[in-house]
Coordinates of N, CA, C and O in Angstrom, one line a residue:
M22 N -96.9 -44.3 -25.6 CA -96.6 -44.6 -24.8 C -96.5 -44.0 -23.5 O -96.1 -42.5 -23.9
A23 N -94.9 -45.4 -23.5 CA -94.6 -44.7 -21.7 C -92.9 -43.2 -21.8 O -92.3 -44.1 -22.7
A24 N -93.5 -43.2 -20.5 CA -91.8 -42.2 -20.5 C -91.0 -43.0 -19.9 O -91.2 -44.1 -18.8
K25 N -89.9 -42.9 -20.1 CA -88.7 -43.3 -19.9 C -87.9 -42.6 -18.1 O -88.4 -41.2 -18.0
I26 N -87.8 -43.3 -17.5 CA -87.1 -43.4 -16.5 C -86.0 -43.1 -16.7 O -85.5 -43.9 -16.9
K27 N -85.5 -41.1 -16.2 CA -84.2 -41.8 -15.8 C -84.5 -41.4 -14.2 O -84.6 -41.1 -12.9
N28 N -82.6 -40.8 -14.2 CA -82.5 -40.3 -13.0 C -81.5 -39.1 -12.4 O -80.3 -38.4 -13.9
C29 N -82.0 -38.6 -11.8 CA -81.5 -37.1 -12.0 C -79.3 -37.2 -11.8 O -78.7 -37.4 -10.5
P30 N -78.7 -36.1 -12.9 CA -77.8 -36.1 -12.6 C -77.0 -35.2 -11.0 O -76.1 -35.6 -11.0
S31 N -78.1 -34.8 -10.7 CA -77.8 -33.6 -9.2 C -77.7 -34.4 -8.3 O -77.0 -34.0 -7.3
C32 N -79.5 -34.8 -8.4 CA -79.5 -35.8 -7.2 C -79.7 -37.2 -6.9 O -78.9 -37.9 -5.6
G33 N -79.5 -38.1 -8.6 CA -79.7 -39.2 -8.3 C -80.6 -39.9 -8.5 O -81.3 -41.1 -8.5
R34 N -82.2 -39.1 -8.1 CA -83.2 -39.4 -7.2 C -84.1 -40.1 -9.2 O -83.4 -39.5 -10.4
I35 N -84.6 -41.2 -9.1 CA -85.4 -41.4 -10.4 C -86.3 -40.7 -10.4 O -87.3 -40.2 -9.2
F36 N -86.8 -39.5 -12.1 CA -87.8 -39.5 -12.2 C -88.4 -39.4 -14.2 O -87.7 -40.5 -13.8
V37 N -89.6 -39.7 -14.3 CA -90.4 -39.3 -15.3 C -90.4 -37.6 -15.4 O -90.9 -36.7 -15.1
P38 N -89.1 -37.8 -16.4 CA -89.1 -36.4 -17.5 C -90.9 -35.5 -18.3 O -91.6 -36.8 -18.6
M39 N -91.0 -34.5 -17.8 CA -92.3 -34.1 -18.4 C -92.0 -34.5 -19.8 O -92.5 -34.0 -21.0
N40 N -90.0 -34.1 -20.7 CA -90.6 -33.3 -21.7 C -88.5 -33.9 -21.9 O -88.9 -34.4 -21.3
A41 N -88.6 -34.1 -23.5 CA -87.7 -34.7 -23.7 C -86.4 -33.4 -23.5 O -85.2 -34.1 -23.7
T42 N -86.4 -33.1 -22.9 CA -85.1 -32.2 -23.0 C -84.9 -31.8 -21.3 O -84.2 -31.2 -20.4
Q43 N -85.9 -32.0 -20.6 CA -86.1 -31.7 -18.7 C -85.1 -33.0 -18.5 O -85.0 -34.8 -18.7
K44 N -83.3 -33.0 -18.3 CA -82.2 -33.6 -17.6 C -82.0 -33.4 -16.2 O -82.2 -34.4 -15.7
L45 N -83.6 -32.5 -15.2 CA -83.3 -32.8 -13.6 C -84.0 -33.1 -13.6 O -85.5 -32.6 -14.0
C46 N -84.5 -33.9 -11.7 CA -85.6 -33.7 -11.7 C -86.8 -32.1 -11.1 O -86.3 -31.7 -11.1
P47 N -88.1 -32.7 -10.6 CA -88.6 -31.3 -10.3 C -88.3 -30.8 -9.2 O -88.3 -29.5 -9.5
D48 N -87.7 -31.2 -7.7 CA -87.4 -30.5 -6.6 C -85.6 -29.6 -7.2 O -85.5 -28.4 -7.0
C49 N -84.8 -30.5 -8.1 CA -83.6 -30.0 -8.9 C -83.8 -28.7 -9.3 O -82.7 -28.0 -9.3
M50 N -84.5 -29.1 -10.6 CA -85.2 -27.8 -11.2 C -85.6 -26.3 -10.3 O -84.8 -25.3 -10.9
D51 N -86.3 -26.7 -10.4 CA -86.5 -25.7 -8.3 C -85.5 -25.0 -7.7 O -85.4 -24.0 -7.8
K52 N -84.0 -25.9 -7.3 CA -83.6 -25.2 -7.1 C -82.6 -24.7 -7.7 O -81.9 -23.6 -8.1
L53 N -82.7 -25.2 -8.8 CA -81.5 -24.2 -9.7 C -81.9 -23.2 -10.8 O -82.0 -22.1 -10.7
R54 N -83.4 -23.2 -10.6 CA -84.7 -21.7 -10.8 C -84.6 -20.6 -9.6 O -83.5 -19.6 -10.1
E55 N -84.7 -21.1 -8.8 CA -84.8 -20.6 -7.2 C -82.8 -19.9 -7.6 O -82.2 -18.7 -7.1
K56 N -81.8 -20.5 -7.7 CA -80.1 -20.3 -7.9 C -80.1 -18.7 -9.6 O -79.1 -18.4 -9.1
E57 N -80.1 -19.3 -9.9 CA -80.6 -18.7 -11.0 C -81.5 -17.2 -10.7 O -80.5 -15.7 -10.8
H58 N -82.5 -17.0 -10.0 CA -82.8 -16.1 -9.8 C -81.9 -14.7 -8.8 O -82.0 -13.9 -9.0
E59 N -81.4 -15.5 -7.8 CA -80.5 -15.6 -7.0 C -79.7 -14.8 -7.5 O -79.2 -13.4 -7.4
V60 N -78.4 -15.4 -8.6 CA -77.7 -15.0 -9.0 C -78.3 -13.5 -10.7 O -77.1 -12.1 -10.3
V61 N -78.9 -13.4 -10.4 CA -79.9 -12.5 -11.4 C -80.1 -10.7 -11.0 O -79.7 -9.9 -11.5
E62 N -80.3 -11.6 -8.9 CA -80.4 -9.9 -8.5 C -79.6 -9.0 -7.6 O -79.6 -8.6 -8.1
Y63 N -78.4 -10.7 -7.8 CA -77.4 -9.9 -7.7 C -76.6 -9.2 -8.6 O -75.8 -8.4 -8.1
V64 N -77.0 -10.0 -10.7 CA -76.2 -8.7 -11.1 C -76.4 -8.3 -10.7 O -75.9 -7.0 -11.2
R65 N -78.1 -7.6 -10.7 CA -79.6 -6.0 -11.2 C -78.5 -5.4 -9.8 O -78.8 -3.9 -10.2
D66 N -78.4 -5.8 -9.3 CA -77.7 -4.9 -7.0 C -75.7 -4.5 -7.5 O -75.8 -3.5 -7.5
H67 N -75.7 -5.1 -8.9 CA -74.4 -4.5 -8.4 C -73.7 -5.3 -10.0 O -73.5 -6.2 -11.2
P68 N -73.7 -3.7 -11.7 CA -73.6 -4.2 -12.4 C -72.5 -4.4 -13.3 O -72.7 -5.4 -13.5
K69 N -71.6 -3.8 -12.6 CA -70.3 -4.0 -12.9 C -69.1 -4.9 -12.7 O -68.3 -5.8 -12.4
V70 N -70.1 -6.3 -12.1 CA -69.1 -7.6 -11.7 C -69.3 -8.0 -11.9 O -69.0 -8.6 -13.3
K71 N -68.1 -9.5 -12.3 CA -67.3 -10.4 -12.1 C -67.3 -11.5 -12.1 O -68.9 -11.7 -11.7
I72 N -67.5 -11.9 -13.0 CA -68.4 -14.1 -13.0 C -67.8 -14.3 -11.4 O -68.3 -15.3 -10.8
A73 N -66.1 -14.0 -11.2 CA -65.9 -15.0 -10.4 C -65.8 -14.0 -8.7 O -66.7 -14.5 -7.6
E74 N -66.7 -12.8 -8.5 CA -67.3 -12.8 -7.6 C -68.5 -12.2 -7.2 O -69.0 -13.4 -6.8
I75 N -69.1 -13.1 -9.2 CA -71.6 -13.4 -8.9 C -70.4 -14.9 -8.2 O -71.8 -16.1 -6.6
I76 N -69.6 -16.0 -8.5 CA -69.3 -17.2 -8.4 C -69.2 -17.3 -6.4 O -69.6 -17.7 -5.7
E77 N -68.2 -15.6 -6.2 CA -67.8 -16.1 -4.9 C -69.1 -15.7 -3.8 O -69.3 -16.3 -2.4
A78 N -70.2 -15.3 -4.0 CA -71.3 -13.6 -3.8 C -72.5 -15.2 -3.9 O -72.9 -14.9 -2.8
T79 N -72.3 -16.0 -4.6 CA -73.9 -17.2 -4.6 C -73.6 -19.1 -4.6 O -75.0 -18.9 -3.8
G80 N -72.4 -18.5 -4.6 CA -72.2 -20.4 -4.6 C -72.6 -20.3 -6.0 O -72.7 -21.9 -6.3
A81 N -73.2 -20.3 -7.2 CA -73.5 -20.5 -8.3 C -72.2 -20.6 -9.0 O -70.7 -20.6 -9.6
S82 N -72.2 -22.5 -10.1 CA -70.6 -23.2 -10.9 C -70.3 -21.9 -11.9 O -71.5 -21.1 -12.7
E83 N -69.5 -21.9 -12.4 CA -69.1 -21.1 -13.5 C -69.6 -21.3 -14.8 O -69.9 -20.5 -15.5
N84 N -70.0 -23.1 -14.9 CA -70.8 -22.3 -16.0 C -72.0 -22.8 -16.5 O -72.5 -22.2 -16.8
M85 N -72.9 -22.0 -15.1 CA -74.1 -21.6 -15.0 C -74.0 -20.5 -15.2 O -75.2 -19.9 -16.4
I86 N -74.0 -20.1 -14.8 CA -72.9 -18.9 -14.8 C -73.0 -18.2 -16.4 O -74.3 -17.7 -17.5
K87 N -72.2 -18.9 -17.1 CA -71.4 -19.2 -18.9 C -72.3 -18.9 -19.8 O -73.1 -18.7 -20.6
R88 N -73.5 -20.0 -18.9 CA -75.1 -20.5 -19.9 C -75.8 -19.4 -20.2 O -76.1 -19.2 -20.8
M89 N -75.9 -18.7 -18.5 CA -76.8 -17.6 -18.3 C -76.6 -16.7 -19.4 O -77.8 -15.7 -19.8
I90 N -75.4 -16.4 -19.2 CA -74.6 -15.0 -19.8 C -75.6 -15.4 -21.2 O -75.8 -14.5 -22.6
R91 N -74.8 -16.4 -22.5 CA -75.5 -17.3 -23.7 C -76.7 -17.5 -23.7 O -77.2 -16.5 -24.7
E92 N -77.4 -17.2 -22.6 CA -78.7 -16.9 -23.1 C -79.6 -15.6 -23.2 O -80.4 -15.2 -23.0
G93 N -78.5 -14.9 -22.5 CA -79.2 -13.3 -22.7 C -79.3 -13.0 -21.6 O -80.7 -12.5 -21.2
R94 N -79.5 -13.9 -20.5 CA -80.1 -13.5 -19.2 C -80.3 -12.3 -18.8 O -80.7 -12.1 -18.2
F95 N -78.6 -11.4 -18.1 CA -78.9 -10.4 -17.5 C -78.5 -9.3 -18.8 O -78.5 -8.1 -18.1
I96 N -78.8 -9.5 -20.5 CA -79.4 -8.4 -21.0 C -80.3 -7.5 -20.4 O -81.3 -6.4 -20.7
Q97 N -81.7 -8.7 -19.8 CA -83.3 -8.6 -20.1 C -82.5 -7.3 -18.6 O -84.1 -6.5 -17.9
T98 N -82.0 -7.3 -17.7 CA -82.0 -6.6 -16.6 C -81.4 -5.6 -16.7 O -80.9 -4.6 -15.5
G99 N -80.4 -5.4 -17.6 CA -80.0 -4.6 -18.5 C -78.9 -4.5 -17.8 O -78.4 -3.1 -18.0
V100 N -78.2 -4.7 -17.5 CA -76.6 -5.3 -17.6 C -75.8 -6.1 -19.0 O -76.3 -7.3 -19.7
Q101 N -74.8 -6.2 -19.5 CA -74.4 -6.3 -20.9 C -72.4 -7.4 -19.5 O -71.6 -6.7 -19.3
M102 N -73.6 -8.3 -20.1 CA -71.8 -8.9 -19.2 C -71.4 -9.7 -20.8 O -71.6 -10.3 -22.2
T103 N -69.7 -10.2 -19.8 CA -69.2 -10.8 -21.0 C -67.8 -12.2 -19.9 O -67.7 -12.4 -18.7
Y104 N -67.7 -13.2 -20.7 CA -66.7 -13.9 -20.7 C -66.2 -13.7 -21.4 O -65.7 -14.1 -23.0
P105 N -65.4 -15.1 -21.7 CA -63.3 -14.8 -21.7 C -64.0 -15.8 -22.9 O -64.2 -17.2 -23.1
C106 N -63.3 -15.3 -24.2 CA -63.0 -16.3 -25.8 C -62.8 -17.6 -24.5 O -61.2 -17.2 -23.9
E107 N -62.2 -18.8 -25.7 CA -61.1 -19.8 -24.8 C -60.1 -19.9 -26.1 O -60.1 -20.4 -24.7
K108 N -60.5 -19.6 -27.0 CA -59.3 -19.9 -27.7 C -58.5 -18.8 -26.6 O -57.2 -18.9 -26.6
C109 N -58.4 -17.5 -26.4 CA -57.4 -16.4 -27.1 C -57.5 -15.1 -25.6 O -56.7 -14.3 -25.3
G110 N -59.0 -15.9 -25.0 CA -59.6 -14.9 -24.1 C -60.0 -13.8 -23.9 O -60.4 -12.7 -22.8
A111 N -60.4 -12.7 -24.9 CA -61.2 -11.9 -25.4 C -62.3 -12.0 -25.4 O -62.7 -13.2 -25.2
P112 N -63.0 -10.7 -24.7 CA -63.9 -11.0 -24.3 C -65.3 -11.1 -25.2 O -64.7 -10.5 -26.2
I113 N -66.2 -12.3 -24.9 CA -67.3 -12.3 -25.6 C -68.8 -12.2 -24.7 O -69.0 -12.1 -24.2
T114 N -70.2 -12.2 -25.7 CA -71.4 -12.4 -24.8 C -71.8 -13.9 -25.2 O -73.0 -13.6 -24.9
Q115 N -71.9 -14.5 -26.9 CA -71.8 -15.3 -26.7 C -70.7 -16.5 -26.9 O -69.5 -16.4 -27.8
G116 N -71.2 -17.8 -27.3 CA -70.5 -19.0 -28.1 C -69.5 -19.0 -27.4 O -69.6 -19.0 -25.8
K117 N -68.6 -19.7 -28.2 CA -67.6 -19.6 -27.0 C -65.6 -19.6 -27.8 O -64.8 -18.9 -27.6
L118 N -66.7 -19.3 -28.1 CA -64.9 -17.7 -29.7 C -65.2 -16.8 -29.8 O -67.0 -15.8 -30.7
C119 N -64.5 -15.6 -30.0 CA -64.3 -14.9 -30.0 C -64.9 -14.7 -31.8 O -64.4 -15.2 -32.7
P120 N -65.0 -13.3 -32.6 CA -65.4 -12.8 -33.9 C -64.0 -13.7 -34.8 O -64.1 -13.9 -35.5
K121 N -63.8 -12.8 -34.0 CA -61.6 -13.3 -34.8 C -61.7 -15.0 -34.8 O -61.4 -15.2 -35.3
C122 N -61.2 -15.4 -33.6 CA -61.0 -17.3 -33.9 C -61.6 -17.6 -34.5 O -61.2 -17.9 -35.0
S123 N -62.6 -17.5 -34.5 CA -64.0 -18.0 -35.3 C -64.0 -18.0 -36.9 O -63.9 -18.4 -37.6
A124 N -63.4 -16.8 -36.5 CA -62.7 -16.6 -38.4 C -61.5 -17.2 -39.1 O -62.0 -17.4 -40.1
A125 N -60.7 -16.6 -37.5 CA -60.0 -18.1 -38.2 C -59.4 -19.5 -38.1 O -59.4 -19.3 -39.0
L126 N -61.1 -20.0 -37.1 CA -60.8 -21.2 -37.4 C -61.9 -21.8 -39.2 O -61.5 -23.0 -39.7
K127 N -62.9 -20.7 -38.7 CA -63.4 -20.9 -40.6 C -62.0 -21.0 -41.4 O -62.8 -22.1 -42.4
K128 N -61.3 -20.4 -41.6 CA -60.2 -19.7 -42.8 C -60.0 -21.3 -43.6 O -59.0 -21.8 -44.1
D129 N -58.6 -21.3 -41.5 CA -58.3 -23.4 -41.6 C -59.2 -24.5 -42.0 O -59.1 -25.2 -43.2
L130 N -60.8 -24.0 -41.5 CA -61.1 -24.9 -42.3 C -60.9 -25.2 -43.2 O -61.1 -26.1 -44.1
A131 N -61.1 -23.9 -44.1 CA -61.7 -24.9 -45.2 C -60.4 -24.6 -46.5 O -60.2 -25.3 -47.1
G132 N -59.4 -24.1 -45.6 CA -58.1 -25.0 -46.2 C -57.1 -26.3 -46.4 O -57.2 -27.0 -47.1
A133 N -58.4 -26.3 -45.0 CA -57.9 -27.8 -44.8 C -59.0 -29.1 -46.0 O -58.2 -29.6 -46.5
A134 N -60.1 -28.4 -46.4 CA -61.2 -29.1 -46.8 C -60.4 -28.2 -48.5 O -60.8 -30.4 -48.7
E135 N -60.0 -27.8 -48.6 CA -59.7 -27.0 -50.2 C -58.4 -28.5 -50.7 O -57.9 -29.5 -51.7
K136 N -57.4 -29.0 -48.9 CA -56.3 -30.3 -49.6 C -57.0 -31.2 -49.5 O -56.7 -32.0 -50.4
I137 N -58.2 -31.9 -49.1 CA -58.8 -32.7 -49.1 C -59.6 -33.6 -50.4 O -58.9 -34.1 -50.8
Q138 N -59.4 -32.1 -50.8 CA -60.4 -32.1 -52.2 C -59.4 -32.5 -53.4 O -59.5 -32.7 -54.1
A139 N -59.0 -31.8 -52.8 CA -56.9 -32.3 -54.3 C -56.5 -32.8 -54.0 O -56.2 -33.6 -55.4
A140 N -57.1 -33.4 -53.4 CA -56.0 -35.0 -53.2 C -57.1 -35.8 -53.3 O -56.3 -36.5 -53.5
R141 N -58.5 -36.0 -53.8 CA -58.8 -36.9 -53.8 C -59.1 -37.1 -55.3 O -59.2 -37.8 -56.3
E142 N -59.3 -35.9 -55.8 CA -59.5 -35.6 -56.9 C -57.8 -36.0 -57.5 O -58.5 -36.2 -59.6
A143 N -56.7 -35.6 -57.3 CA -55.5 -36.2 -58.4 C -55.4 -37.9 -57.1 O -55.6 -39.1 -58.9
K144 N -56.0 -38.2 -56.4 CA -55.9 -39.9 -57.0 C -56.8 -40.1 -58.0 O -57.1 -40.9 -58.1
L145 N -58.1 -39.5 -57.9 CA -59.0 -40.4 -58.9 C -58.3 -39.6 -60.7 O -58.6 -40.4 -61.3
A146 N -57.4 -39.0 -60.7 CA -57.7 -38.7 -62.1 C -56.3 -40.1 -62.1 O -56.0 -40.2 -63.6
E147 N -55.8 -40.8 -60.9 CA -54.4 -41.4 -61.3 C -54.9 -42.7 -62.1 O -54.4 -43.5 -62.2
R148 N -56.3 -43.1 -60.7 CA -56.9 -44.1 -61.3 C -57.9 -44.2 -62.4 O -58.7 -43.9 -63.0
P149 N -57.2 -46.0 -63.1 CA -57.6 -45.9 -64.9 C -59.4 -45.7 -64.6 O -60.0 -46.2 -63.7
S150 N -60.2 -45.6 -65.3 CA -61.7 -45.8 -65.6 C -61.8 -47.0 -65.5 O -61.4 -48.1 -66.3
T151 N -62.8 -47.3 -65.2 CA -63.6 -48.4 -64.3 C -64.7 -48.1 -66.8 O -64.4 -49.8 -67.8
Y152 N -64.7 -48.1 -66.9 CA -65.8 -48.0 -68.7 C -65.1 -47.7 -69.8 O -63.4 -47.5 -69.5
R153 N -64.8 -49.0 -70.6 CA -64.2 -48.7 -71.7 C -63.9 -47.5 -71.9 O -62.6 -47.1 -73.0
S154 N -65.3 -47.1 -72.6 CA -65.0 -45.8 -73.4 C -63.8 -44.6 -73.7 O -63.4 -43.8 -73.6
E155 N -63.9 -44.3 -71.4 CA -62.6 -44.0 -71.3 C -61.6 -44.2 -70.9 O -60.3 -43.4 -70.9
R156 N -61.4 -45.7 -71.2 CA -60.1 -46.0 -70.9 C -59.4 -46.0 -72.7 O -58.7 -45.3 -72.8
T157 N -59.7 -46.0 -73.4 CA -59.7 -45.0 -75.2 C -59.3 -44.0 -74.9 O -58.3 -44.3 -75.5
T158 N -59.8 -43.3 -74.5 CA -59.6 -41.6 -75.1 C -58.7 -41.8 -73.6 O -57.3 -40.8 -74.2
Q159 N -58.4 -42.4 -72.6 CA -57.2 -41.9 -71.8 C -56.2 -42.2 -72.1 O -53.7 -41.9 -71.8
G160 N -56.0 -43.6 -73.2 CA -54.8 -43.9 -74.3 C -53.9 -44.6 -73.0 O -54.8 -45.7 -71.9
G161 N -52.7 -45.6 -73.5 CA -52.1 -46.5 -73.0 C -51.0 -46.3 -71.7 O -52.2 -45.5 -71.7
G162 N -50.6 -47.0 -71.3 CA -49.7 -46.8 -69.4 C -50.1 -48.2 -69.0 O -50.6 -49.4 -69.1
K163 N -49.3 -48.0 -68.4 CA -49.4 -49.7 -66.9 C -49.9 -50.3 -66.6 O -50.4 -51.5 -66.9
N164 N -50.7 -49.9 -66.4 CA -52.5 -50.0 -65.5 C -53.2 -50.0 -66.8 O -54.1 -50.8 -66.2
N165 N -52.8 -49.5 -67.4 CA -54.4 -49.0 -68.8 C -53.6 -49.5 -69.9 O -54.0 -48.5 -70.4
P166 N -53.3 -50.6 -71.1 CA -52.8 -50.3 -71.5 C -53.9 -50.0 -72.4 O -55.6 -50.3 -72.6
A167 N -53.8 -49.8 -73.9 CA -54.8 -49.1 -74.2 C -55.0 -50.8 -75.9 O -54.1 -51.8 -75.5
P168 N -56.4 -50.2 -76.1 CA -56.9 -52.1 -76.4 C -56.5 -52.8 -77.9 O -55.7 -51.3 -78.9
A169 N -55.8 -54.1 -78.1 CA -55.8 -54.3 -79.6 C -56.7 -54.2 -80.7 O -57.8 -54.0 -80.0
K170 N -56.1 -53.8 -81.5 CA -56.5 -54.3 -83.0 C -56.6 -56.0 -82.8 O -55.8 -57.1 -82.7
P171 N -58.4 -56.3 -83.5 CA -58.4 -57.6 -83.5 C -57.4 -58.3 -84.5 O -57.7 -57.6 -85.8
K172 N -56.9 -60.2 -84.9 CA -56.0 -59.8 -85.5 C -57.1 -60.8 -86.4 O -58.2 -61.4 -85.9
K173 N -56.6 -61.0 -87.9 CA -57.5 -60.8 -89.3 C -56.7 -62.5 -89.4 O -54.7 -61.8 -90.2
Y174 N -57.5 -63.5 -89.9 CA -55.8 -64.3 -90.1 C -56.0 -64.2 -91.9 O -56.3 -64.2 -92.5
A175 N -54.4 -65.0 -92.4 CA -54.3 -64.6 -93.2 C -55.5 -65.3 -94.9 O -55.2 -66.7 -95.0
G176 N -55.3 -64.2 -95.2 CA -56.2 -64.5 -97.1 C -57.5 -65.0 -96.6 O -58.5 -64.9 -98.0
D177 N -58.4 -65.9 -95.4 CA -59.6 -65.9 -95.8 C -60.9 -64.6 -95.3 O -61.9 -64.5 -95.0
G178 N -60.5 -63.3 -94.9 CA -60.1 -61.9 -94.2 C -61.8 -62.0 -93.4 O -62.0 -61.6 -92.5
L179 N -61.2 -63.8 -93.0 CA -62.8 -63.8 -91.3 C -61.4 -63.4 -89.9 O -60.8 -63.3 -90.0
S180 N -62.1 -62.8 -89.0 CA -61.4 -62.6 -87.6 C -61.6 -63.1 -87.3 O -62.5 -64.7 -87.7
N181 N -61.2 -63.8 -85.6 CA -61.5 -64.6 -85.0 C -63.0 -64.9 -84.1 O -63.4 -66.1 -84.3
R182 N -63.6 -64.5 -84.3 CA -64.5 -63.9 -84.2 C -65.3 -65.2 -84.7 O -66.2 -66.3 -84.1
Y183 N -65.2 -65.2 -85.4 CA -66.4 -66.4 -87.2 C -65.0 -67.4 -87.5 O -65.4 -67.9 -88.3
R184 N -64.4 -67.9 -86.2 CA -63.3 -67.8 -87.9 C -64.0 -69.6 -87.3 O -64.1 -70.6 -88.3
G185 N -65.4 -70.2 -85.9 CA -66.0 -71.3 -85.1 C -66.5 -70.9 -86.7 O -67.4 -73.1 -86.8
L186 N -67.5 -70.4 -87.3 CA -68.6 -70.8 -87.6 C -68.4 -71.4 -89.0 O -70.1 -71.9 -89.1
R187 N -67.4 -71.3 -90.0 CA -67.5 -71.2 -90.9 C -67.0 -73.7 -91.1 O -67.4 -73.9 -90.4

């Protein structure tokens, strides 16, 4: 199977990725590794540094530094770094939300799911059944009349069904 050719999003050069997760060309990957090594060395030398100071000192992007924190790259150096929660700004070491905001979001989603389920069940209860046996047990109604009893003709005791067979 032939590999697909891609353009590097960083420099625009055409390259053939070695695996499905490779997004950058080999030259840009080397530059990225060098920049990450520079950031790790700076953090090792300055353990109480803030993200803004790292950006200013190394020229690395904020997204790259946050990704490195999420991956635990600074824990290996003995430094516990944090970045702000995207909702409330509390310091976190992984993910995008702090545990408090994450729990609130889960609670909101569970409530919304319950409302949707209740609305779906109410809609199903209002709709008449497609099965004859269920319609007879549900009773009559505007959209679902009760089935009528077969009529018999006077005197002969036969229903309409057998009328034409005589």
